[in-house]
Amino acid sequence: FPALNAGLGGDRTDHLLWRLDNGMLNQLRPKLIVLLIGTNDLTLGRPPALVAEGIRTILLQLQKRWPQASILLEGLWPRDDRPDLRQKAEEVNALIARCAGGAVTYADFSKALLDPSGQLLAAAYQSDKLHLGRGGYEKISPAIAEKIQQLRGQLLGPKTTRGFSMNPERRPALAAAIC
């Protein structure tokens, strides 16, 4: 699949909703959407339930706009830049994990960024303990790529003479019904 990264530095759920509401991504016709958003909402001081609600609203918008697309919803990655935010990220993850079902697949890749005792892998993060460094991307990318390949296999139906057709069994269900 060709890929587009539509994320922006410092992005929050309300920013992405604004872009969706104002047609910023209308020209796209995605087959698979990978969604990772919410950690900057926590930095702003928003409570986990509000962040999760923002993510749920985004899922509804995505499914309304692109009903043919599958969505890989990533759990927030662990962070230790502020003592309270790691636990809050875990709370968001527990809430958004409930959104899995239909076209939405939830995956938490946090373990790739933690040592066996549950501490951040120092080599995975930049000195701010929030942003991944090269080592972090090297750790997490294989897990994400594996999940994308798995979803891609579910998404694609039998080969046709013109390429692939969508698997009719992968039709989406609205996120409101599942989280």
Coordinates of C-alpha atoms in Angstrom, one line a residue:
F1 CA 0.0 0.0 0.0
P2 CA 1.2 3.5 -0.5
A3 CA 1.2 5.4 2.8
L4 CA 0.5 8.9 4.0
N5 CA 1.5 10.3 7.4
A6 CA -1.2 12.8 8.2
G7 CA 0.0 13.4 11.8
L8 CA 1.5 16.7 12.9
G9 CA 3.9 17.5 15.7
G10 CA 2.0 18.4 18.8
D11 CA -1.2 17.0 17.3
R12 CA -4.2 16.5 19.5
T13 CA -7.6 14.9 19.1
D14 CA -9.4 18.2 18.5
H15 CA -6.8 19.2 15.8
L16 CA -7.5 16.0 13.9
L17 CA -11.3 16.4 14.3
W18 CA -11.0 19.9 12.9
R19 CA -9.0 18.6 9.9
L20 CA -11.7 15.9 9.3
D21 CA -14.6 18.4 9.7
N22 CA -13.0 20.9 7.4
G23 CA -12.2 18.6 4.5
M24 CA -8.4 18.5 4.9
L25 CA -8.2 14.8 4.1
N26 CA -11.2 14.5 1.7
Q27 CA -9.1 13.6 -1.3
L28 CA -7.9 10.4 0.3
R29 CA -9.4 6.9 -0.3
P30 CA -7.6 4.8 2.3
K31 CA -8.0 1.0 2.6
L32 CA -6.2 1.0 6.0
I33 CA -5.9 3.8 8.5
V34 CA -3.4 3.6 11.4
L35 CA -4.5 5.9 14.2
L36 CA -2.2 6.9 17.0
I37 CA -3.3 10.1 18.8
G38 CA -4.0 11.4 22.3
T39 CA -0.7 11.7 24.1
N40 CA -0.5 15.4 23.5
D41 CA -4.0 15.8 24.9
L42 CA -2.7 14.3 28.2
T43 CA 0.2 16.8 28.1
L44 CA -2.4 19.6 27.9
G45 CA -4.0 18.2 31.1
R46 CA -7.1 16.5 29.7
P47 CA -8.3 13.6 31.7
P48 CA -8.1 10.1 30.2
A49 CA -11.8 9.7 29.8
L50 CA -11.9 12.9 27.7
V51 CA -9.0 11.8 25.6
A52 CA -10.6 8.5 25.0
E53 CA -13.9 10.2 24.0
G54 CA -11.9 12.3 21.5
I55 CA -10.4 9.2 20.0
R56 CA -13.8 7.5 19.8
T57 CA -15.2 10.6 18.0
I58 CA -12.4 10.4 15.5
L59 CA -13.1 6.7 14.9
L60 CA -16.8 7.6 14.2
Q61 CA -15.7 10.3 11.8
L62 CA -13.2 8.0 10.0
Q63 CA -15.8 5.3 9.6
K64 CA -18.4 7.7 8.4
R65 CA -16.0 9.2 5.8
W66 CA -14.3 6.0 4.7
P67 CA -16.7 3.1 5.5
Q68 CA -14.6 0.7 3.3
A69 CA -11.4 1.3 5.4
S70 CA -10.1 -0.9 8.1
I71 CA -8.6 1.0 11.1
L72 CA -5.6 0.0 13.2
L73 CA -6.1 1.9 16.5
E74 CA -2.8 2.0 18.4
G75 CA -2.6 2.3 22.1
L76 CA -0.7 5.3 23.4
W77 CA 3.0 4.6 23.7
P78 CA 4.5 4.6 27.2
R79 CA 6.2 7.9 28.4
D80 CA 8.0 9.0 31.5
D81 CA 8.4 12.7 30.9
R82 CA 6.0 13.4 33.8
P83 CA 5.3 10.9 36.5
D84 CA 1.5 11.0 36.2
L85 CA 1.3 10.8 32.4
R86 CA 2.4 7.2 32.0
Q87 CA -0.5 5.9 34.2
K88 CA -2.9 8.2 32.4
A89 CA -1.8 6.9 29.0
E90 CA -2.5 3.4 30.3
E91 CA -5.9 4.5 31.4
V92 CA -6.6 5.9 27.9
N93 CA -5.5 2.6 26.5
A94 CA -7.8 0.6 28.7
L95 CA -10.7 2.8 27.5
I96 CA -10.0 2.8 23.8
A97 CA -9.3 -1.0 23.7
R98 CA -13.1 -1.3 24.0
C99 CA -13.4 0.2 20.5
A100 CA -12.1 -2.9 18.9
G101 CA -14.5 -4.7 16.7
G102 CA -15.8 -4.6 13.1
A103 CA -13.4 -2.5 11.1
V104 CA -11.4 -1.4 14.2
T105 CA -8.5 -3.4 15.4
Y106 CA -6.8 -2.3 18.6
A107 CA -3.1 -3.0 19.2
D108 CA -0.9 -2.0 22.1
F109 CA 2.7 -2.0 21.1
S110 CA 4.0 -0.7 24.5
K111 CA 5.9 -3.9 25.3
A112 CA 8.3 -3.3 22.5
L113 CA 9.4 -0.1 24.3
L114 CA 9.7 -1.6 27.8
D115 CA 12.3 -3.7 29.5
P116 CA 11.2 -6.9 31.4
S117 CA 10.6 -5.0 34.6
G118 CA 8.3 -2.6 32.8
Q119 CA 10.6 0.4 32.6
L120 CA 11.2 2.4 29.5
L121 CA 14.1 1.1 27.4
A122 CA 16.5 4.0 27.7
A123 CA 17.9 3.4 24.2
A124 CA 14.4 3.7 22.7
Y125 CA 13.7 7.2 23.8
Q126 CA 15.2 10.7 23.4
S127 CA 16.3 12.4 26.6
D128 CA 12.8 13.9 27.1
K129 CA 11.4 10.3 27.8
L130 CA 8.5 11.2 25.5
H131 CA 9.7 11.1 21.9
L132 CA 11.1 7.9 20.4
G133 CA 14.7 7.9 19.2
R134 CA 16.1 5.8 16.4
G135 CA 16.4 2.8 18.8
G136 CA 12.7 3.1 19.7
Y137 CA 11.6 3.1 16.1
E138 CA 13.8 0.1 15.4
K139 CA 12.1 -1.7 18.3
I140 CA 8.5 -0.8 17.6
S141 CA 8.4 -0.7 13.7
P142 CA 8.6 -4.5 13.3
A143 CA 5.6 -5.1 15.6
I144 CA 3.5 -2.4 13.8
A145 CA 4.6 -3.7 10.3
E146 CA 3.6 -7.3 11.4
K147 CA 0.1 -6.1 12.4
I148 CA -0.3 -4.1 9.2
Q149 CA 0.6 -7.1 7.2
Q150 CA -1.9 -9.2 9.1
L151 CA -4.7 -6.6 8.6
R152 CA -3.7 -6.3 4.9
G153 CA -4.2 -10.0 4.5
Q154 CA -7.6 -9.8 6.1
L155 CA -8.5 -6.7 4.0
L156 CA -7.6 -8.2 0.7
G157 CA -9.9 -10.7 -0.9
P158 CA -9.1 -13.1 -3.7
K159 CA -6.7 -11.9 -6.4
T160 CA -8.4 -10.5 -9.5
T161 CA -7.0 -9.8 -13.0
R162 CA -6.8 -6.1 -12.0
G163 CA -5.2 -6.5 -8.6
F164 CA -7.1 -7.2 -5.4
S165 CA -10.7 -6.8 -4.3
M166 CA -11.9 -5.9 -0.9
N167 CA -12.9 -8.9 1.2
P168 CA -16.7 -8.5 1.7
E169 CA -16.4 -10.0 5.2
R170 CA -14.4 -7.0 6.4
R171 CA -17.2 -4.5 6.3
P172 CA -17.0 -2.0 9.1
A173 CA -19.3 -1.5 12.1
L174 CA -19.7 1.9 13.6
A175 CA -17.4 2.6 16.6
A176 CA -20.4 3.9 18.6
A177 CA -21.7 0.3 18.7
I178 CA -18.5 -1.1 20.0
C179 CA -17.0 1.4 22.5

